[in-house]
CSV table of N, CA and C and ligand atoms in Angstrom, one decimal:
chain,number,residue,atom,x,y,z
A,1,MET,N,12.9,-116.1,-15.6
A,1,MET,CA,13.6,-114.9,-15.1
A,1,MET,C,14.7,-115.4,-14.1
A,2,GLU,N,15.8,-114.7,-14.2
A,2,GLU,CA,16.9,-115.1,-13.2
A,2,GLU,C,17.2,-113.9,-12.3
A,3,ASN,N,17.8,-114.2,-11.2
A,3,ASN,CA,18.1,-113.2,-10.2
A,3,ASN,C,19.7,-113.1,-10.1
A,4,GLU,N,20.3,-112.0,-10.4
A,4,GLU,CA,21.7,-111.9,-10.5
A,4,GLU,C,22.5,-112.2,-9.2
A,5,VAL,N,21.8,-112.0,-8.1
A,5,VAL,CA,22.6,-112.3,-6.9
A,5,VAL,C,22.2,-113.6,-6.2
A,6,CYS,N,21.3,-114.3,-6.9
A,6,CYS,CA,20.8,-115.6,-6.3
A,6,CYS,C,21.8,-116.7,-6.5
A,7,ILE,N,22.2,-117.4,-5.4
A,7,ILE,CA,23.2,-118.4,-5.5
A,7,ILE,C,22.7,-119.6,-6.3
A,8,PHE,N,21.5,-120.0,-6.2
A,8,PHE,CA,20.9,-121.1,-7.0
A,8,PHE,C,20.8,-120.8,-8.5
A,9,CYS,N,20.5,-119.5,-8.8
A,9,CYS,CA,20.6,-119.1,-10.2
A,9,CYS,C,22.0,-119.2,-10.7
A,10,LYS,N,23.0,-118.9,-9.9
A,10,LYS,CA,24.4,-119.1,-10.3
A,10,LYS,C,24.7,-120.5,-10.5
A,11,ILE,N,24.2,-121.4,-9.7
A,11,ILE,CA,24.4,-122.8,-9.9
A,11,ILE,C,23.7,-123.3,-11.2
A,12,THR,N,22.5,-122.8,-11.5
A,12,THR,CA,21.8,-123.2,-12.7
A,12,THR,C,22.6,-122.7,-13.9
A,13,LYS,N,23.2,-121.6,-13.8
A,13,LYS,CA,24.0,-121.0,-15.0
A,13,LYS,C,25.4,-121.6,-15.1
A,14,GLY,N,25.8,-122.5,-14.1
A,14,GLY,CA,27.1,-123.1,-14.1
A,14,GLY,C,28.2,-122.2,-13.6
A,15,GLU,N,27.8,-121.0,-12.9
A,15,GLU,CA,28.8,-120.1,-12.4
A,15,GLU,C,29.4,-120.5,-11.1
A,16,ILE,N,28.6,-121.4,-10.4
A,16,ILE,CA,29.0,-122.0,-9.1
A,16,ILE,C,28.9,-123.5,-9.3
A,17,PRO,N,29.9,-124.3,-8.9
A,17,PRO,CA,29.8,-125.7,-9.0
A,17,PRO,C,28.7,-126.4,-8.1
A,18,CYS,N,28.3,-127.5,-8.5
A,18,CYS,CA,27.4,-128.3,-7.5
A,18,CYS,C,27.6,-129.8,-7.8
A,19,TYR,N,27.2,-130.6,-6.9
A,19,TYR,CA,27.2,-132.1,-7.1
A,19,TYR,C,25.9,-132.4,-7.7
A,20,LYS,N,25.9,-132.4,-9.0
A,20,LYS,CA,24.6,-132.5,-9.8
A,20,LYS,C,24.1,-134.0,-9.7
A,21,VAL,N,22.8,-134.1,-9.5
A,21,VAL,CA,22.2,-135.4,-9.5
A,21,VAL,C,21.3,-135.6,-10.7
A,22,PHE,N,20.6,-134.5,-11.1
A,22,PHE,CA,19.6,-134.6,-12.2
A,22,PHE,C,19.4,-133.3,-12.8
A,23,GLU,N,19.1,-133.3,-14.1
A,23,GLU,CA,18.8,-132.0,-14.8
A,23,GLU,C,17.8,-132.3,-15.9
A,24,ASP,N,16.8,-131.5,-16.1
A,24,ASP,CA,16.0,-131.5,-17.4
A,24,ASP,C,15.8,-130.1,-17.8
A,25,ASN,N,14.8,-129.8,-18.7
A,25,ASN,CA,14.7,-128.5,-19.2
A,25,ASN,C,14.3,-127.5,-18.1
A,26,ASN,N,13.5,-128.0,-17.1
A,26,ASN,CA,12.9,-127.1,-16.1
A,26,ASN,C,13.5,-127.2,-14.7
A,27,PHE,N,14.1,-128.3,-14.4
A,27,PHE,CA,14.6,-128.5,-13.0
A,27,PHE,C,16.0,-129.0,-12.9
A,28,LEU,N,16.6,-128.7,-11.8
A,28,LEU,CA,18.0,-129.2,-11.5
A,28,LEU,C,17.9,-129.7,-10.0
A,29,ALA,N,18.6,-130.9,-9.9
A,29,ALA,CA,18.7,-131.4,-8.5
A,29,ALA,C,20.2,-131.6,-8.2
A,30,PHE,N,20.6,-131.2,-7.0
A,30,PHE,CA,22.0,-131.3,-6.6
A,30,PHE,C,22.1,-131.6,-5.1
A,31,LEU,N,23.2,-132.1,-4.6
A,31,LEU,CA,23.4,-132.3,-3.2
A,31,LEU,C,23.5,-131.1,-2.4
A,32,ASP,N,22.8,-131.1,-1.3
A,32,ASP,CA,23.0,-130.0,-0.3
A,32,ASP,C,24.4,-130.0,0.3
A,33,ILE,N,25.0,-128.8,0.3
A,33,ILE,CA,26.4,-128.8,0.8
A,33,ILE,C,26.5,-128.9,2.3
A,34,THR,N,25.5,-128.8,3.0
A,34,THR,CA,25.5,-129.1,4.4
A,34,THR,C,24.4,-130.2,4.7
A,35,PRO,N,24.8,-131.4,4.3
A,35,PRO,CA,23.7,-132.5,4.3
A,35,PRO,C,23.3,-132.9,5.7
A,36,LYS,N,22.0,-133.1,5.8
A,36,LYS,CA,21.5,-133.6,7.1
A,36,LYS,C,21.6,-135.1,7.2
A,37,ASN,N,21.9,-135.7,6.1
A,37,ASN,CA,22.2,-137.1,6.0
A,37,ASN,C,22.8,-137.4,4.6
A,38,LYS,N,23.4,-138.5,4.4
A,38,LYS,CA,24.0,-138.9,3.1
A,38,LYS,C,22.9,-138.8,2.1
A,39,GLY,N,23.1,-138.1,1.0
A,39,GLY,CA,22.2,-138.1,-0.1
A,39,GLY,C,21.2,-136.9,0.0
A,40,HIS,N,21.3,-136.1,0.9
A,40,HIS,CA,20.4,-134.9,1.1
A,40,HIS,C,20.5,-134.1,-0.3
A,41,THR,N,19.3,-134.0,-0.9
A,41,THR,CA,19.3,-133.4,-2.3
A,41,THR,C,18.3,-132.3,-2.3
A,42,LEU,N,18.7,-131.3,-3.1
A,42,LEU,CA,17.8,-130.1,-3.3
A,42,LEU,C,17.3,-130.1,-4.7
A,43,LEU,N,16.0,-129.9,-4.9
A,43,LEU,CA,15.4,-129.9,-6.3
A,43,LEU,C,14.9,-128.5,-6.5
A,44,ILE,N,15.4,-127.9,-7.5
A,44,ILE,CA,15.1,-126.5,-7.8
A,44,ILE,C,14.5,-126.3,-9.2
A,45,PRO,N,13.6,-125.3,-9.4
A,45,PRO,CA,13.3,-125.0,-10.8
A,45,PRO,C,14.4,-124.2,-11.3
A,46,LYS,N,14.7,-124.3,-12.6
A,46,LYS,CA,15.8,-123.5,-13.2
A,46,LYS,C,15.5,-122.0,-13.2
A,47,LYS,N,14.2,-121.7,-13.4
A,47,LYS,CA,13.7,-120.4,-13.4
A,47,LYS,C,13.7,-119.9,-12.0
A,48,HIS,N,14.0,-118.6,-11.8
A,48,HIS,CA,14.0,-118.1,-10.4
A,48,HIS,C,12.6,-117.8,-9.9
A,49,TYR,N,12.2,-118.5,-8.8
A,49,TYR,CA,11.0,-118.1,-8.1
A,49,TYR,C,11.4,-118.0,-6.6
A,50,ARG,N,10.8,-117.1,-5.9
A,50,ARG,CA,11.2,-117.0,-4.5
A,50,ARG,C,10.7,-118.2,-3.7
A,51,TRP,N,9.4,-118.6,-4.0
A,51,TRP,CA,8.8,-119.6,-3.1
A,51,TRP,C,8.4,-120.8,-3.9
A,52,VAL,N,8.4,-122.0,-3.3
A,52,VAL,CA,7.9,-123.2,-3.9
A,52,VAL,C,6.5,-123.1,-4.5
A,53,TRP,N,5.6,-122.4,-3.7
A,53,TRP,CA,4.2,-122.4,-4.2
A,53,TRP,C,4.0,-121.4,-5.3
A,54,GLU,N,5.1,-120.7,-5.8
A,54,GLU,CA,4.9,-119.9,-7.0
A,54,GLU,C,5.4,-120.6,-8.3
A,55,VAL,N,6.0,-121.8,-8.1
A,55,VAL,CA,6.6,-122.5,-9.3
A,55,VAL,C,5.4,-122.9,-10.2
A,56,GLU,N,5.6,-122.6,-11.5
A,56,GLU,CA,4.5,-122.9,-12.5
A,56,GLU,C,4.8,-124.3,-13.1
A,57,GLU,N,6.0,-124.7,-13.2
A,57,GLU,CA,6.3,-126.0,-13.8
A,57,GLU,C,5.9,-127.1,-12.8
A,58,ASP,N,5.6,-128.3,-13.4
A,58,ASP,CA,5.1,-129.4,-12.6
A,58,ASP,C,6.2,-130.0,-11.7
A,59,TYR,N,6.1,-129.8,-10.4
A,59,TYR,CA,7.1,-130.2,-9.4
A,59,TYR,C,6.9,-131.7,-9.1
A,60,SER,N,5.6,-132.2,-9.2
A,60,SER,CA,5.4,-133.5,-8.6
A,60,SER,C,6.1,-134.7,-9.3
A,61,LYS,N,6.0,-134.7,-10.7
A,61,LYS,CA,6.7,-135.8,-11.4
A,61,LYS,C,8.2,-135.9,-11.1
A,62,VAL,N,8.8,-134.8,-11.1
A,62,VAL,CA,10.2,-134.7,-11.0
A,62,VAL,C,10.6,-135.0,-9.5
A,63,SER,N,9.7,-134.6,-8.6
A,63,SER,CA,9.9,-134.9,-7.1
A,63,SER,C,9.9,-136.5,-6.9
A,64,ASN,N,9.0,-137.1,-7.6
A,64,ASN,CA,8.8,-138.5,-7.5
A,64,ASN,C,10.1,-139.2,-8.1
A,65,LYS,N,10.6,-138.7,-9.1
A,65,LYS,CA,11.8,-139.3,-9.8
A,65,LYS,C,13.0,-139.2,-8.8
A,66,ILE,N,13.1,-138.0,-8.1
A,66,ILE,CA,14.3,-137.9,-7.2
A,66,ILE,C,14.1,-138.7,-6.0
A,67,ALA,N,12.9,-138.7,-5.4
A,67,ALA,CA,12.7,-139.6,-4.2
A,67,ALA,C,12.9,-141.0,-4.5
A,68,ASN,N,12.4,-141.5,-5.7
A,68,ASN,CA,12.6,-142.9,-6.0
A,68,ASN,C,14.1,-143.2,-6.2
A,69,ALA,N,14.8,-142.3,-6.8
A,69,ALA,CA,16.3,-142.6,-7.0
A,69,ALA,C,17.0,-142.6,-5.6
A,70,LEU,N,16.5,-141.8,-4.7
A,70,LEU,CA,17.1,-141.9,-3.3
A,70,LEU,C,16.8,-143.2,-2.7
A,71,LYS,N,15.5,-143.6,-2.8
A,71,LYS,CA,15.1,-144.9,-2.2
A,71,LYS,C,16.0,-146.0,-2.7
A,72,LYS,N,16.2,-146.0,-4.0
A,72,LYS,CA,17.0,-147.1,-4.6
A,72,LYS,C,18.4,-147.0,-4.2
A,73,THR,N,19.0,-145.8,-4.2
A,73,THR,CA,20.4,-145.7,-3.9
A,73,THR,C,20.7,-146.1,-2.5
A,74,PHE,N,19.8,-145.7,-1.6
A,74,PHE,CA,20.1,-146.0,-0.1
A,74,PHE,C,19.3,-147.1,0.5
A,75,ALA,N,18.6,-147.9,-0.4
A,75,ALA,CA,17.9,-149.0,0.0
A,75,ALA,C,17.0,-148.7,1.2
A,76,THR,N,16.2,-147.6,1.1
A,76,THR,CA,15.3,-147.2,2.1
A,76,THR,C,14.0,-146.7,1.5
A,77,ASP,N,12.9,-146.9,2.3
A,77,ASP,CA,11.6,-146.3,1.8
A,77,ASP,C,11.4,-145.0,2.5
A,78,TRP,N,12.3,-144.6,3.4
A,78,TRP,CA,12.1,-143.4,4.2
A,78,TRP,C,12.9,-142.2,3.7
A,79,VAL,N,12.2,-141.5,2.8
A,79,VAL,CA,12.8,-140.3,2.3
A,79,VAL,C,11.9,-139.1,2.7
A,80,VAL,N,12.5,-138.3,3.6
A,80,VAL,CA,11.7,-137.1,4.1
A,80,VAL,C,11.9,-135.9,3.2
A,81,SER,N,10.8,-135.3,2.9
A,81,SER,CA,11.0,-134.0,2.1
A,81,SER,C,10.4,-132.9,2.8
A,82,PHE,N,11.0,-131.7,2.7
A,82,PHE,CA,10.5,-130.5,3.3
A,82,PHE,C,10.9,-129.3,2.6
A,83,VAL,N,10.2,-128.2,2.9
A,83,VAL,CA,10.5,-126.9,2.3
A,83,VAL,C,10.7,-125.9,3.4
A,84,MET,N,11.8,-125.2,3.3
A,84,MET,CA,12.0,-124.1,4.3
A,84,MET,C,12.1,-122.8,3.6
A,85,GLY,N,13.2,-122.6,2.8
A,85,GLY,CA,13.4,-121.4,2.1
A,85,GLY,C,13.7,-120.2,3.0
A,86,GLN,N,14.3,-120.5,4.2
A,86,GLN,CA,14.7,-119.4,5.1
A,86,GLN,C,16.0,-118.8,4.8
A,87,ASP,N,16.8,-119.6,4.1
A,87,ASP,CA,18.2,-119.1,3.8
A,87,ASP,C,18.4,-118.7,2.4
A,88,VAL,N,18.1,-119.6,1.4
A,88,VAL,CA,18.3,-119.3,0.0
A,88,VAL,C,17.0,-118.9,-0.6
A,89,PRO,N,16.9,-117.7,-1.1
A,89,PRO,CA,15.6,-117.2,-1.7
A,89,PRO,C,15.3,-117.6,-3.1
A,90,HIS,N,15.5,-118.9,-3.4
A,90,HIS,CA,15.2,-119.5,-4.7
A,90,HIS,C,14.4,-120.8,-4.3
A,91,ALA,N,13.2,-121.0,-4.9
A,91,ALA,CA,12.4,-122.2,-4.5
A,91,ALA,C,13.2,-123.5,-4.5
A,92,HIS,N,13.1,-124.3,-3.5
A,92,HIS,CA,13.8,-125.6,-3.5
A,92,HIS,C,13.0,-126.5,-2.5
A,93,ILE,N,13.0,-127.8,-2.9
A,93,ILE,CA,12.5,-128.8,-2.0
A,93,ILE,C,13.7,-129.6,-1.5
A,94,HIS,N,13.7,-129.9,-0.2
A,94,HIS,CA,14.8,-130.8,0.4
A,94,HIS,C,14.3,-132.2,0.3
A,95,PHE,N,15.2,-133.2,0.0
A,95,PHE,CA,14.9,-134.6,0.1
A,95,PHE,C,16.0,-135.2,1.0
A,96,VAL,N,15.6,-135.8,2.1
A,96,VAL,CA,16.6,-136.4,3.0
A,96,VAL,C,16.4,-137.9,3.2
A,97,PRO,N,17.2,-138.7,2.7
A,97,PRO,CA,17.0,-140.2,3.0
A,97,PRO,C,17.3,-140.4,4.5
A,98,ARG,N,16.4,-141.3,5.1
A,98,ARG,CA,16.7,-141.7,6.5
A,98,ARG,C,17.0,-143.2,6.4
A,99,PHE,N,17.8,-143.6,7.4
A,99,PHE,CA,18.2,-145.0,7.4
A,99,PHE,C,17.6,-145.8,8.6
A,100,ASP,N,17.8,-145.2,9.8
A,100,ASP,CA,17.1,-145.8,11.0
A,100,ASP,C,17.1,-144.6,12.0
A,101,GLU,N,16.5,-144.9,13.2
A,101,GLU,CA,16.4,-143.8,14.1
A,101,GLU,C,17.8,-143.5,14.8
A,102,THR,N,18.8,-144.3,14.5
A,102,THR,CA,20.1,-144.0,15.0
A,102,THR,C,21.1,-143.4,13.9
A,103,ASP,N,20.5,-142.8,12.9
A,103,ASP,CA,21.3,-142.3,11.8
A,103,ASP,C,21.7,-140.8,12.1
A,104,GLY,N,21.7,-140.5,13.4
A,104,GLY,CA,22.1,-139.1,13.8
A,104,GLY,C,20.9,-138.2,14.1
A,105,HIS,N,19.7,-138.7,13.7
A,105,HIS,CA,18.5,-138.0,14.1
A,105,HIS,C,17.6,-139.0,14.9
A,106,GLY,N,16.6,-138.5,15.4
A,106,GLY,CA,15.7,-139.4,16.1
A,106,GLY,C,14.5,-139.7,15.2
A,107,PRO,N,13.3,-139.9,15.7
A,107,PRO,CA,12.2,-140.2,14.8
A,107,PRO,C,12.0,-139.0,13.8
A,108,LEU,N,12.3,-137.8,14.2
A,108,LEU,CA,12.2,-136.6,13.4
A,108,LEU,C,13.6,-136.1,13.0
A,109,ILE,N,13.7,-135.5,11.9
A,109,ILE,CA,15.0,-134.9,11.5
A,109,ILE,C,15.3,-133.7,12.4
A,110,ASP,N,16.5,-133.8,12.9
A,110,ASP,CA,17.0,-132.6,13.7
A,110,ASP,C,17.7,-131.7,12.8
A,111,ILE,N,17.0,-130.5,12.5
A,111,ILE,CA,17.6,-129.7,11.4
A,111,ILE,C,18.9,-129.0,11.8
A,112,SER,N,19.3,-129.1,13.1
A,112,SER,CA,20.6,-128.5,13.5
A,112,SER,C,21.7,-129.5,13.2
A,113,LYS,N,21.4,-130.8,12.9
A,113,LYS,CA,22.5,-131.8,12.7
A,113,LYS,C,22.9,-131.9,11.2
A,114,THR,N,24.2,-132.0,10.9
A,114,THR,CA,24.6,-132.3,9.6
A,114,THR,C,25.7,-133.4,9.6
A,115,VAL,N,25.9,-134.0,8.5
A,115,VAL,CA,27.0,-135.0,8.4
A,115,VAL,C,28.2,-134.4,7.6
A,116,ASN,N,29.4,-134.7,8.0
A,116,ASN,CA,30.5,-134.3,7.3
A,116,ASN,C,30.9,-135.3,6.2
A,117,LEU,N,31.0,-134.8,5.0
A,117,LEU,CA,31.3,-135.7,3.9
A,117,LEU,C,32.4,-135.1,3.1
A,118,SER,N,33.4,-135.8,2.6
A,118,SER,CA,34.5,-135.3,1.8
A,118,SER,C,33.9,-135.0,0.4
A,119,LYS,N,34.7,-134.2,-0.3
A,119,LYS,CA,34.4,-134.0,-1.7
A,119,LYS,C,34.2,-135.3,-2.5
A,120,GLU,N,35.1,-136.2,-2.2
A,120,GLU,CA,35.1,-137.5,-3.0
A,120,GLU,C,33.8,-138.3,-2.6
A,121,GLU,N,33.4,-138.2,-1.3
A,121,GLU,CA,32.2,-138.9,-0.9
A,121,GLU,C,31.0,-138.3,-1.6
A,122,MET,N,31.0,-136.9,-1.6
A,122,MET,CA,29.9,-136.2,-2.2
A,122,MET,C,29.8,-136.6,-3.7
A,123,GLU,N,30.9,-136.6,-4.4
A,123,GLU,CA,30.9,-137.0,-5.8
A,123,GLU,C,30.4,-138.4,-6.0
A,124,ASP,N,30.9,-139.3,-5.2
A,124,ASP,CA,30.5,-140.7,-5.2
A,124,ASP,C,28.9,-140.8,-5.0
A,125,ILE,N,28.4,-140.1,-4.0
A,125,ILE,CA,27.0,-140.2,-3.7
A,125,ILE,C,26.2,-139.6,-4.9
A,126,ALA,N,26.6,-138.5,-5.4
A,126,ALA,CA,25.9,-137.9,-6.6
A,126,ALA,C,25.9,-138.9,-7.8
A,127,LYS,N,27.0,-139.5,-8.0
A,127,LYS,CA,27.1,-140.5,-9.1
A,127,LYS,C,26.1,-141.6,-8.9
A,128,LYS,N,26.1,-142.1,-7.7
A,128,LYS,CA,25.2,-143.3,-7.4
A,128,LYS,C,23.7,-142.9,-7.5
A,129,ILE,N,23.4,-141.7,-7.1
A,129,ILE,CA,22.0,-141.3,-7.3
A,129,ILE,C,21.7,-141.1,-8.8
A,130,GLN,N,22.6,-140.5,-9.5
A,130,GLN,CA,22.4,-140.4,-11.0
A,130,GLN,C,22.1,-141.8,-11.6
A,131,ASP,N,22.9,-142.8,-11.2
A,131,ASP,CA,22.8,-144.1,-11.7
A,131,ASP,C,21.5,-144.8,-11.3
A,132,SER,N,20.8,-144.3,-10.3
A,132,SER,CA,19.6,-144.9,-9.9
A,132,SER,C,18.4,-144.2,-10.5
A,133,LEU,N,18.6,-143.2,-11.2
A,133,LEU,CA,17.4,-142.5,-11.8
A,133,LEU,C,16.7,-143.3,-12.9
A,134,GLU,N,15.4,-143.3,-12.9
A,134,GLU,CA,14.7,-144.1,-13.9
A,134,GLU,C,13.9,-143.1,-14.8
B,1,AMP,P1,16.7,-123.1,3.3
B,1,AMP,O1,16.7,-121.9,2.4
B,1,AMP,O2,16.4,-122.7,4.7
B,1,AMP,O3,15.8,-124.2,2.8
B,1,AMP,O4,18.2,-123.7,3.3
B,1,AMP,C1,19.0,-123.6,2.2
B,1,AMP,C2,19.8,-124.9,2.0
B,1,AMP,O5,20.6,-124.7,0.9
B,1,AMP,C3,20.7,-125.2,3.2
B,1,AMP,O6,20.4,-126.6,3.5
B,1,AMP,C4,22.1,-125.1,2.6
B,1,AMP,O7,23.0,-126.0,3.1
B,1,AMP,C5,21.9,-125.3,1.1
B,1,AMP,N1,22.9,-124.6,0.3
B,1,AMP,C6,23.3,-123.3,0.4
B,1,AMP,N2,24.2,-123.0,-0.5
B,1,AMP,C7,24.4,-124.2,-1.3
B,1,AMP,C8,25.2,-124.5,-2.4
B,1,AMP,N3,26.0,-123.6,-2.9
B,1,AMP,N4,25.2,-125.8,-2.8
B,1,AMP,C9,24.3,-126.7,-2.3
B,1,AMP,N5,23.5,-126.4,-1.2
B,1,AMP,C10,23.5,-125.2,-0.7
B,2,ZN,ZN1,17.5,-117.9,-8.2
């Protein structure tokens, strides 16, 4: 089921562009446009669900794939994932690579902080993550 006003459904349908990282029959992963760190990725089911806990397709295998690609791309074992869903009402998991405690956040991610990246940098990051997918 899709939702006509949902921005992530529009991304799934290709009506709004995204920096795509991965796609299969059920899921799509793309860079968050206000990244909390380089490589901040959102993983969404293609089908519209309001909440992550409603998603019927298997989220775990594909989450593992995305997290591993981020680990490889950024040479870190520290990939934080979280779910908020306060802004966009389409299920999504956030994946944020961490580098060290001076990467703009402290020991915990400061959700008010974002990094500014150009279109070219975002394209380059998305390509590197795609190339690290196994
Ligand atoms: P939340 O629903 O609270 O988990 O936050 C939604 C997230 O989606 C935020 O981090 C936004 O920066 C991100 N976001 C909103 N619109 C887009 C978009 N068009 N492309 C990529 N990320 C987006
Ligand atoms: Zn949707």
